[in-house]
Amino acid sequence: MRDSARRAVVSRDRPLPGTNGMTPEDFGRIRDLFDRAMSLPVEDRREFVDRHAPSGDPIHAQLAAMVELGDDSAVLAGALEAGVLDKTWLRDPNLPKQIGPYRILRVLGRGGMGVVYLALRNDDVFRKVVALKVIGSVGDAAGIDLVARFKQERQILAGLDHPNIARILDGGSTAEGRPFYVMEYVDGSPIDQYCARMNIDLPTRVRMMAQACDAIDYLHKQAIAHRDIKPQNILIFAPGQGVYSHRLGDRWLAGGASNTGGGALLAHFSAERMAALTPKLDPAHPTGLDYYPLPKPGERFPISDPQLAPRVTPRPADDLQFFQGLLEGIAAVEGLAYQALRELGAPTLSQVISIGGGARNPAWTAIRQRILGVPVSVAEETEASFGTALLALHGGPP
């Protein structure tokens, strides 16, 4: 549970899609189209992006991800690091340029006591996108010591320690003597919008609300009342889906690791039994079984739920049909993973090049190709370590 000043950390090592090599013209287009898209109803935004920055446009992936999340923090930070922010962005003259070691990017929100800014720590210590709250001119009002109240709020937040409440990172005073504090920034979606967009099922929605209630209960036990609980202040962000990235030179490879796979198969069949059944598989004829195979309860990606139970019923009496149903279920989970990445701004899946032991199984390849709806081919070298060795040999990607 996080309010507008409680947002998640975006570190320098986090991928900023589309900002590498960004030109002032690219940034200007992204900013203009993002602002225009966000003024439209939610259901019209994707069509707007596809019309004004179609697939193949250099800014398409970045703009689509920004609009999907309703957040522009990554591109602002990337533009600043690329040195194009000041060249293209007409700053609000009333917006401070710098507070302490934090470069102010834009206003996130305004409250009774102050203003919350999106900011980037840009000194030689580290770079991190944050939310910075500073007391406003109301602190000068006579008869009420709002500065003392603001400092008390800052101290209360500094004492909180809960996984679903963003942490305070820093604090201080401006050159004018106004106190401020710095919080994690969550580039997420309000819980109601997230559930609607991702078509979250009822049990998962209940678990998400239970997590929010647990955070509120924690506050109450600290004798703290939030007083502004609403969907807009409960944010869900992509790491909760188990998405991660690996750096590859100046690129990023996004993905996630499901618990399904070989372990889920071995929970039902020995390796010898699977080897005997494999030649009898009939990939062209679906079993119609709707499985989510897992070796035990708990999933990381595309569903992040440590209590998610395997779905492997009903089990037919025929082992061959059951085995093929498990394989189809694993391929369906793979399809859900690609769909989740696409909804977060990744390109549409166009092909799969497979490595590892499963790549040598033609029946499994055929099942994946049918369910994923794209060509599935086998890499020239199927050992996963081969690519790593090539990178080491050449010192990086080609």
CSV table of C-alpha atoms in Angstrom, one decimal:
chain,number,residue,atom,x,y,z
A,1,MET,CA,0.0,0.0,0.0
A,2,ARG,CA,1.6,3.2,-1.1
A,3,ASP,CA,0.4,6.8,-1.6
A,4,SER,CA,1.6,9.4,-4.1
A,5,ALA,CA,4.7,10.0,-2.1
A,6,ARG,CA,5.4,6.3,-1.5
A,7,ARG,CA,6.8,5.0,-4.8
A,8,ALA,CA,9.2,2.3,-5.8
A,9,VAL,CA,12.9,2.7,-6.4
A,10,VAL,CA,14.1,2.7,-10.0
A,11,SER,CA,17.9,2.2,-9.9
A,12,ARG,CA,20.4,3.2,-12.4
A,13,ASP,CA,20.8,-0.4,-13.4
A,14,ARG,CA,17.1,-0.7,-14.3
A,15,PRO,CA,16.5,-0.8,-18.1
A,16,LEU,CA,15.2,2.3,-19.6
A,17,PRO,CA,13.8,1.0,-22.9
A,18,GLY,CA,14.3,3.4,-25.9
A,19,THR,CA,16.4,5.9,-24.1
A,20,ASN,CA,19.7,4.6,-25.3
A,21,GLY,CA,20.9,7.0,-28.0
A,22,MET,CA,17.7,9.1,-27.6
A,23,THR,CA,17.7,12.2,-29.7
A,24,PRO,CA,16.1,15.5,-28.6
A,25,GLU,CA,13.5,14.9,-31.4
A,26,ASP,CA,12.7,11.4,-30.1
A,27,PHE,CA,12.3,12.7,-26.6
A,28,GLY,CA,10.1,15.6,-27.7
A,29,ARG,CA,7.8,13.3,-29.6
A,30,ILE,CA,7.5,10.9,-26.7
A,31,ARG,CA,6.7,13.7,-24.2
A,32,ASP,CA,4.1,15.2,-26.6
A,33,LEU,CA,2.4,11.9,-27.5
A,34,PHE,CA,2.4,10.6,-23.9
A,35,ASP,CA,0.7,13.8,-22.6
A,36,ARG,CA,-1.9,13.6,-25.4
A,37,ALA,CA,-2.5,9.8,-24.8
A,38,MET,CA,-3.0,10.3,-21.1
A,39,SER,CA,-5.7,12.9,-21.8
A,40,LEU,CA,-7.8,10.2,-23.5
A,41,PRO,CA,-10.0,7.6,-22.0
A,42,VAL,CA,-8.1,4.4,-21.0
A,43,GLU,CA,-9.7,2.3,-23.7
A,44,ASP,CA,-8.6,4.7,-26.5
A,45,ARG,CA,-4.9,5.1,-25.5
A,46,ARG,CA,-3.5,2.0,-27.2
A,47,GLU,CA,-5.1,2.8,-30.5
A,48,PHE,CA,-3.7,6.4,-30.2
A,49,VAL,CA,-0.2,5.0,-29.7
A,50,ASP,CA,-0.5,2.6,-32.6
A,51,ARG,CA,-1.8,5.3,-34.9
A,52,HIS,CA,0.8,8.0,-34.0
A,53,ALA,CA,3.8,5.7,-33.4
A,54,PRO,CA,3.1,2.4,-35.2
A,55,SER,CA,5.2,-0.7,-34.7
A,56,GLY,CA,8.6,-0.1,-36.3
A,57,ASP,CA,8.7,3.5,-35.1
A,58,PRO,CA,11.8,3.9,-32.9
A,59,ILE,CA,9.7,5.3,-30.0
A,60,HIS,CA,6.9,2.8,-30.2
A,61,ALA,CA,8.0,0.3,-27.5
A,62,GLN,CA,9.0,3.1,-25.1
A,63,LEU,CA,5.8,5.1,-25.6
A,64,ALA,CA,3.5,2.0,-25.4
A,65,ALA,CA,5.1,1.0,-22.1
A,66,MET,CA,4.8,4.5,-20.7
A,67,VAL,CA,1.1,4.8,-21.6
A,68,GLU,CA,0.4,1.2,-20.4
A,69,LEU,CA,1.7,2.1,-16.9
A,70,GLY,CA,0.6,5.8,-17.0
A,71,ASP,CA,4.1,6.7,-16.0
A,72,ASP,CA,6.9,8.7,-17.6
A,73,SER,CA,9.6,8.5,-14.9
A,74,ALA,CA,11.9,6.1,-16.8
A,75,VAL,CA,12.0,8.2,-19.9
A,76,LEU,CA,12.6,11.4,-18.0
A,77,ALA,CA,15.4,9.9,-16.1
A,78,GLY,CA,16.9,8.4,-19.3
A,79,ALA,CA,16.6,11.7,-21.1
A,80,LEU,CA,18.4,13.4,-18.3
A,81,GLU,CA,21.2,10.8,-18.3
A,82,ALA,CA,21.4,11.1,-22.1
A,83,GLY,CA,21.8,14.9,-21.9
A,84,VAL,CA,18.7,15.7,-23.9
A,85,LEU,CA,16.2,16.7,-21.2
A,86,ASP,CA,17.2,20.4,-21.0
A,87,LYS,CA,17.4,20.7,-24.8
A,88,THR,CA,13.7,19.8,-25.3
A,89,TRP,CA,11.7,20.2,-22.2
A,90,LEU,CA,10.0,23.5,-21.4
A,91,ARG,CA,10.2,23.5,-17.7
A,92,ASP,CA,7.6,25.0,-15.4
A,93,PRO,CA,9.2,28.3,-14.3
A,94,ASN,CA,7.7,27.7,-10.8
A,95,LEU,CA,9.4,24.3,-10.6
A,96,PRO,CA,12.6,24.2,-8.6
A,97,LYS,CA,15.5,22.8,-10.7
A,98,GLN,CA,17.3,21.1,-7.8
A,99,ILE,CA,16.7,20.3,-4.1
A,100,GLY,CA,19.8,19.1,-2.4
A,101,PRO,CA,21.3,16.3,-4.6
A,102,TYR,CA,18.0,15.7,-6.3
A,103,ARG,CA,17.1,17.0,-9.8
A,104,ILE,CA,13.4,17.9,-9.9
A,105,LEU,CA,11.6,16.4,-13.0
A,106,ARG,CA,7.9,17.1,-12.5
A,107,VAL,CA,5.1,17.4,-10.0
A,108,LEU,CA,3.6,14.1,-8.8
A,109,GLY,CA,0.9,15.6,-6.6
A,110,ARG,CA,0.0,18.3,-4.1
A,111,GLY,CA,-1.3,17.8,-0.6
A,112,GLY,CA,-2.4,19.8,2.4
A,113,MET,CA,1.2,20.4,3.6
A,114,GLY,CA,3.3,20.3,0.5
A,115,VAL,CA,4.2,19.2,-3.0
A,116,VAL,CA,5.5,15.8,-4.1
A,117,TYR,CA,8.0,15.8,-7.0
A,118,LEU,CA,9.4,13.2,-9.2
A,119,ALA,CA,13.1,13.6,-8.8
A,120,LEU,CA,16.4,12.0,-9.7
A,121,ARG,CA,19.4,11.8,-7.4
A,122,ASN,CA,22.1,13.0,-9.8
A,123,ASP,CA,25.3,13.4,-7.7
A,124,ASP,CA,28.4,11.2,-7.8
A,125,VAL,CA,27.1,8.9,-5.1
A,126,PHE,CA,24.4,7.1,-7.1
A,127,ARG,CA,21.4,7.7,-9.5
A,128,LYS,CA,17.9,6.8,-8.4
A,129,VAL,CA,14.4,8.0,-9.4
A,130,VAL,CA,12.5,8.9,-6.2
A,131,ALA,CA,9.5,10.8,-4.9
A,132,LEU,CA,10.5,14.0,-3.0
A,133,LYS,CA,8.0,15.7,-0.7
A,134,VAL,CA,8.7,19.3,0.4
A,135,ILE,CA,6.6,21.5,2.7
A,136,GLY,CA,4.9,24.3,0.8
A,137,SER,CA,4.2,27.9,1.6
A,138,VAL,CA,1.6,26.8,4.1
A,139,GLY,CA,4.5,26.2,6.4
A,140,ASP,CA,4.7,30.0,6.8
A,141,ALA,CA,1.1,30.2,8.1
A,142,ALA,CA,0.8,31.9,11.5
A,143,GLY,CA,-0.7,30.0,14.4
A,144,ILE,CA,0.0,26.5,13.2
A,145,ASP,CA,3.5,25.0,13.4
A,146,LEU,CA,3.2,23.0,10.2
A,147,VAL,CA,7.0,22.7,9.9
A,148,ALA,CA,7.0,20.7,13.2
A,149,ARG,CA,4.1,18.6,12.0
A,150,PHE,CA,5.9,17.9,8.7
A,151,LYS,CA,9.1,16.9,10.5
A,152,GLN,CA,7.0,14.6,12.7
A,153,GLU,CA,5.5,13.0,9.7
A,154,ARG,CA,9.0,12.5,8.3
A,155,GLN,CA,10.2,10.8,11.5
A,156,ILE,CA,7.1,8.5,11.6
A,157,LEU,CA,7.8,7.4,8.0
A,158,ALA,CA,11.4,6.7,8.8
A,159,GLY,CA,10.4,4.2,11.5
A,160,LEU,CA,8.2,2.1,9.2
A,161,ASP,CA,9.4,-1.2,8.0
A,162,HIS,CA,6.8,-3.2,6.0
A,163,PRO,CA,7.3,-4.9,2.5
A,164,ASN,CA,4.2,-3.3,1.1
A,165,ILE,CA,4.9,0.3,2.4
A,166,ALA,CA,7.6,2.2,0.5
A,167,ARG,CA,10.6,3.2,2.6
A,168,ILE,CA,11.9,6.7,3.3
A,169,LEU,CA,15.3,7.1,1.8
A,170,ASP,CA,16.6,10.5,2.7
A,171,GLY,CA,15.7,13.9,4.2
A,172,GLY,CA,16.9,17.4,4.7
A,173,SER,CA,16.1,21.0,4.1
A,174,THR,CA,16.1,23.2,1.0
A,175,ALA,CA,18.3,26.2,0.6
A,176,GLU,CA,15.4,28.2,1.9
A,177,GLY,CA,15.2,26.1,5.0
A,178,ARG,CA,12.0,24.1,4.1
A,179,PRO,CA,12.2,20.5,5.2
A,180,PHE,CA,11.8,17.7,2.7
A,181,TYR,CA,11.9,13.9,2.7
A,182,VAL,CA,12.6,11.4,-0.1
A,183,MET,CA,10.6,8.2,-0.6
A,184,GLU,CA,10.7,5.2,-2.9
A,185,TYR,CA,8.9,5.8,-6.2
A,186,VAL,CA,6.5,3.2,-7.5
A,187,ASP,CA,6.0,3.5,-11.2
A,188,GLY,CA,2.9,1.3,-10.9
A,189,SER,CA,-0.8,1.3,-11.7
A,190,PRO,CA,-3.7,1.9,-9.3
A,191,ILE,CA,-5.0,-1.5,-8.1
A,192,ASP,CA,-8.4,-1.2,-9.7
A,193,GLN,CA,-6.9,-0.2,-13.1
A,194,TYR,CA,-4.3,-3.0,-12.9
A,195,CYS,CA,-6.9,-5.7,-12.1
A,196,ALA,CA,-9.1,-4.5,-15.0
A,197,ARG,CA,-6.2,-4.3,-17.5
A,198,MET,CA,-4.7,-7.7,-16.5
A,199,ASN,CA,-8.1,-9.4,-16.1
A,200,ILE,CA,-7.0,-10.6,-12.6
A,201,ASP,CA,-9.2,-13.4,-11.3
A,202,LEU,CA,-11.2,-13.0,-8.1
A,203,PRO,CA,-9.0,-15.1,-5.8
A,204,THR,CA,-5.9,-13.1,-6.8
A,205,ARG,CA,-7.8,-9.9,-6.2
A,206,VAL,CA,-8.7,-11.0,-2.8
A,207,ARG,CA,-5.1,-11.9,-2.0
A,208,MET,CA,-4.0,-8.5,-3.3
A,209,MET,CA,-6.5,-6.7,-1.0
A,210,ALA,CA,-5.4,-8.9,1.9
A,211,GLN,CA,-1.8,-7.6,1.4
A,212,ALA,CA,-3.1,-4.0,1.4
A,213,CYS,CA,-5.1,-4.7,4.5
A,214,ASP,CA,-2.0,-6.2,6.2
A,215,ALA,CA,-0.1,-3.0,5.5
A,216,ILE,CA,-2.9,-0.9,6.9
A,217,ASP,CA,-3.1,-3.1,10.0
A,218,TYR,CA,0.7,-2.6,10.4
A,219,LEU,CA,0.1,1.2,10.4
A,220,HIS,CA,-2.7,0.9,12.9
A,221,LYS,CA,-0.4,-1.1,15.2
A,222,GLN,CA,2.0,1.8,15.0
A,223,ALA,CA,-0.8,4.1,16.1
A,224,ILE,CA,-0.9,5.7,12.6
A,225,ALA,CA,-4.0,6.4,10.6
A,226,HIS,CA,-3.5,6.8,6.8
A,227,ARG,CA,-6.8,8.7,6.3
A,228,ASP,CA,-6.7,8.6,2.5
A,229,ILE,CA,-7.1,4.9,1.5
A,230,LYS,CA,-8.4,4.7,-2.1
A,231,PRO,CA,-7.5,2.7,-5.2
A,232,GLN,CA,-5.3,5.5,-6.6
A,233,ASN,CA,-3.1,5.2,-3.5
A,234,ILE,CA,-2.6,1.4,-3.7
A,235,LEU,CA,-0.2,0.8,-6.6
A,236,ILE,CA,0.8,-2.4,-8.3
A,237,PHE,CA,4.0,-2.5,-10.3
A,238,ALA,CA,5.7,-4.9,-12.6
A,239,PRO,CA,8.2,-6.5,-10.3
A,240,GLY,CA,5.2,-8.1,-8.5
A,241,GLN,CA,4.7,-10.1,-11.7
A,242,GLY,CA,8.2,-11.6,-11.5
A,243,VAL,CA,9.6,-9.6,-14.4
A,244,TYR,CA,13.3,-9.1,-14.5
A,245,SER,CA,15.9,-8.1,-17.0
A,246,HIS,CA,19.5,-9.0,-17.9
A,247,ARG,CA,21.9,-6.6,-19.4
A,248,LEU,CA,23.4,-7.6,-22.8
A,249,GLY,CA,25.9,-4.9,-23.8
A,250,ASP,CA,23.8,-1.8,-24.2
A,251,ARG,CA,20.6,-3.8,-24.5
A,252,TRP,CA,18.3,-5.4,-22.0
A,253,LEU,CA,16.6,-8.8,-22.2
A,254,ALA,CA,13.4,-8.9,-20.3
A,255,GLY,CA,11.7,-12.0,-19.1
A,256,GLY,CA,10.8,-14.2,-16.1
A,257,ALA,CA,11.2,-17.7,-14.8
A,258,SER,CA,8.2,-19.9,-14.2
A,259,ASN,CA,8.2,-22.8,-11.8
A,260,THR,CA,6.5,-25.0,-14.4
A,261,GLY,CA,8.6,-27.2,-16.6
A,262,GLY,CA,10.5,-30.4,-16.1
A,263,GLY,CA,10.0,-30.4,-12.4
A,264,ALA,CA,6.2,-30.4,-12.9
A,265,LEU,CA,6.5,-33.4,-15.2
A,266,LEU,CA,8.7,-35.3,-12.8
A,267,ALA,CA,6.0,-34.9,-10.1
A,268,HIS,CA,3.9,-37.3,-12.1
A,269,PHE,CA,6.2,-39.4,-14.3
A,270,SER,CA,9.7,-40.8,-14.1
A,271,ALA,CA,12.2,-39.8,-16.8
A,272,GLU,CA,12.0,-43.4,-18.2
A,273,ARG,CA,8.2,-43.3,-18.4
A,274,MET,CA,8.2,-40.0,-20.2
A,275,ALA,CA,10.8,-41.3,-22.7
A,276,ALA,CA,8.5,-44.3,-23.4
A,277,LEU,CA,5.4,-42.0,-23.9
A,278,THR,CA,7.1,-39.3,-26.0
A,279,PRO,CA,7.1,-41.2,-29.4
A,280,LYS,CA,3.3,-41.8,-29.0
A,281,LEU,CA,2.4,-38.1,-28.6
A,282,ASP,CA,0.0,-36.6,-31.1
A,283,PRO,CA,0.8,-32.8,-31.2
A,284,ALA,CA,-1.7,-32.1,-34.0
A,285,HIS,CA,-4.7,-33.2,-31.8
A,286,PRO,CA,-5.2,-31.1,-28.6
A,287,THR,CA,-6.3,-33.0,-25.5
A,288,GLY,CA,-8.6,-30.2,-24.4
A,289,LEU,CA,-7.2,-30.4,-20.8
A,290,ASP,CA,-6.7,-27.0,-19.1
A,291,TYR,CA,-3.7,-27.5,-16.9
A,292,TYR,CA,-1.3,-25.2,-15.0
A,293,PRO,CA,1.4,-27.7,-14.1
A,294,LEU,CA,3.6,-26.9,-11.1
A,295,PRO,CA,5.9,-29.3,-9.0
A,296,LYS,CA,4.3,-27.9,-5.8
A,297,PRO,CA,2.3,-24.8,-4.8
A,298,GLY,CA,3.9,-21.5,-5.6
A,299,GLU,CA,4.6,-19.6,-8.9
A,300,ARG,CA,7.0,-16.8,-9.8
A,301,PHE,CA,6.1,-15.8,-13.4
A,302,PRO,CA,3.8,-15.0,-15.2
A,303,ILE,CA,1.8,-15.1,-12.0
A,304,SER,CA,3.6,-14.1,-8.9
A,305,ASP,CA,1.8,-16.0,-6.1
A,306,PRO,CA,3.7,-18.2,-3.5
A,307,GLN,CA,0.4,-20.0,-2.8
A,308,LEU,CA,-0.7,-20.8,-6.3
A,309,ALA,CA,-1.8,-24.4,-6.5
A,310,PRO,CA,-1.0,-26.7,-9.4
A,311,ARG,CA,-4.0,-27.3,-11.7
A,312,VAL,CA,-3.7,-30.8,-13.1
A,313,THR,CA,-7.3,-32.1,-12.8
A,314,PRO,CA,-9.2,-33.9,-14.1
A,315,ARG,CA,-6.7,-36.6,-14.7
A,316,PRO,CA,-7.6,-39.0,-17.5
A,317,ALA,CA,-7.0,-42.7,-17.0
A,318,ASP,CA,-4.8,-42.8,-20.1
A,319,ASP,CA,-1.2,-41.8,-19.1
A,320,LEU,CA,-0.4,-40.7,-22.7
A,321,GLN,CA,-3.3,-38.2,-22.7
A,322,PHE,CA,-2.3,-36.9,-19.3
A,323,PHE,CA,1.3,-36.5,-20.3
A,324,GLN,CA,0.4,-34.6,-23.4
A,325,GLY,CA,-2.0,-32.5,-21.3
A,326,LEU,CA,0.8,-31.5,-19.0
A,327,LEU,CA,3.0,-30.5,-21.9
A,328,GLU,CA,0.2,-28.4,-23.4
A,329,GLY,CA,-0.3,-26.8,-20.0
A,330,ILE,CA,3.4,-25.9,-19.8
A,331,ALA,CA,3.2,-24.4,-23.3
A,332,ALA,CA,0.1,-22.4,-22.3
A,333,VAL,CA,2.0,-21.0,-19.3
A,334,GLU,CA,4.7,-19.9,-21.7
A,335,GLY,CA,2.1,-18.2,-23.8
A,336,LEU,CA,0.8,-16.3,-20.7
A,337,ALA,CA,4.4,-15.2,-20.0
A,338,TYR,CA,4.8,-13.7,-23.5
A,339,GLN,CA,1.4,-12.0,-23.1
A,340,ALA,CA,2.4,-10.5,-19.8
A,341,LEU,CA,5.6,-9.1,-21.3
A,342,ARG,CA,3.6,-7.7,-24.3
A,343,GLU,CA,1.2,-5.9,-21.9
A,344,LEU,CA,4.1,-4.3,-20.2
A,345,GLY,CA,5.5,-2.9,-23.5
A,346,ALA,CA,7.6,-5.7,-24.9
A,347,PRO,CA,7.4,-6.4,-28.7
A,348,THR,CA,4.9,-8.9,-29.9
A,349,LEU,CA,6.3,-12.5,-30.0
A,350,SER,CA,7.2,-13.4,-33.6
A,351,GLN,CA,9.3,-16.5,-33.2
A,352,VAL,CA,10.8,-18.8,-30.6
A,353,ILE,CA,14.4,-20.2,-30.9
A,354,SER,CA,14.7,-23.0,-28.4
A,355,ILE,CA,17.7,-24.4,-26.6
A,356,GLY,CA,18.2,-27.0,-23.9
A,357,GLY,CA,17.2,-30.6,-23.7
A,358,GLY,CA,13.6,-30.0,-24.7
A,359,ALA,CA,14.7,-28.5,-28.0
A,360,ARG,CA,15.6,-32.0,-29.2
A,361,ASN,CA,12.1,-33.2,-28.8
A,362,PRO,CA,10.1,-32.7,-32.1
A,363,ALA,CA,6.7,-33.5,-30.4
A,364,TRP,CA,7.3,-30.9,-27.7
A,365,THR,CA,8.4,-28.4,-30.3
A,366,ALA,CA,5.2,-29.0,-32.4
A,367,ILE,CA,3.0,-28.6,-29.3
A,368,ARG,CA,4.7,-25.3,-28.4
A,369,GLN,CA,4.3,-24.0,-32.0
A,370,ARG,CA,0.6,-24.9,-32.1
A,371,ILE,CA,-0.2,-23.2,-28.8
A,372,LEU,CA,2.1,-20.2,-29.1
A,373,GLY,CA,1.0,-19.5,-32.7
A,374,VAL,CA,4.5,-18.6,-33.9
A,375,PRO,CA,7.3,-20.6,-35.5
A,376,VAL,CA,9.4,-22.6,-33.0
A,377,SER,CA,12.8,-23.6,-34.2
A,378,VAL,CA,15.9,-25.2,-32.7
A,379,ALA,CA,19.1,-23.2,-32.3
A,380,GLU,CA,22.2,-24.4,-34.1
A,381,GLU,CA,23.7,-25.0,-30.7
A,382,THR,CA,21.3,-26.2,-28.1
A,383,GLU,CA,23.6,-26.1,-25.0
A,384,ALA,CA,22.6,-23.0,-23.0
A,385,SER,CA,26.2,-22.3,-22.1
A,386,PHE,CA,27.2,-21.9,-25.8
A,387,GLY,CA,25.9,-18.4,-26.0
A,388,THR,CA,27.6,-17.4,-22.8
A,389,ALA,CA,30.9,-18.8,-24.1
A,390,LEU,CA,30.5,-16.7,-27.3
A,391,LEU,CA,29.9,-13.6,-25.3
A,392,ALA,CA,33.0,-14.2,-23.2
A,393,LEU,CA,35.1,-15.0,-26.3
A,394,HIS,CA,34.1,-11.7,-28.1
A,395,GLY,CA,33.8,-9.5,-25.0
A,396,GLY,CA,30.1,-8.8,-25.5
A,397,PRO,CA,27.3,-8.9,-28.0
A,398,PRO,CA,28.0,-8.3,-31.7
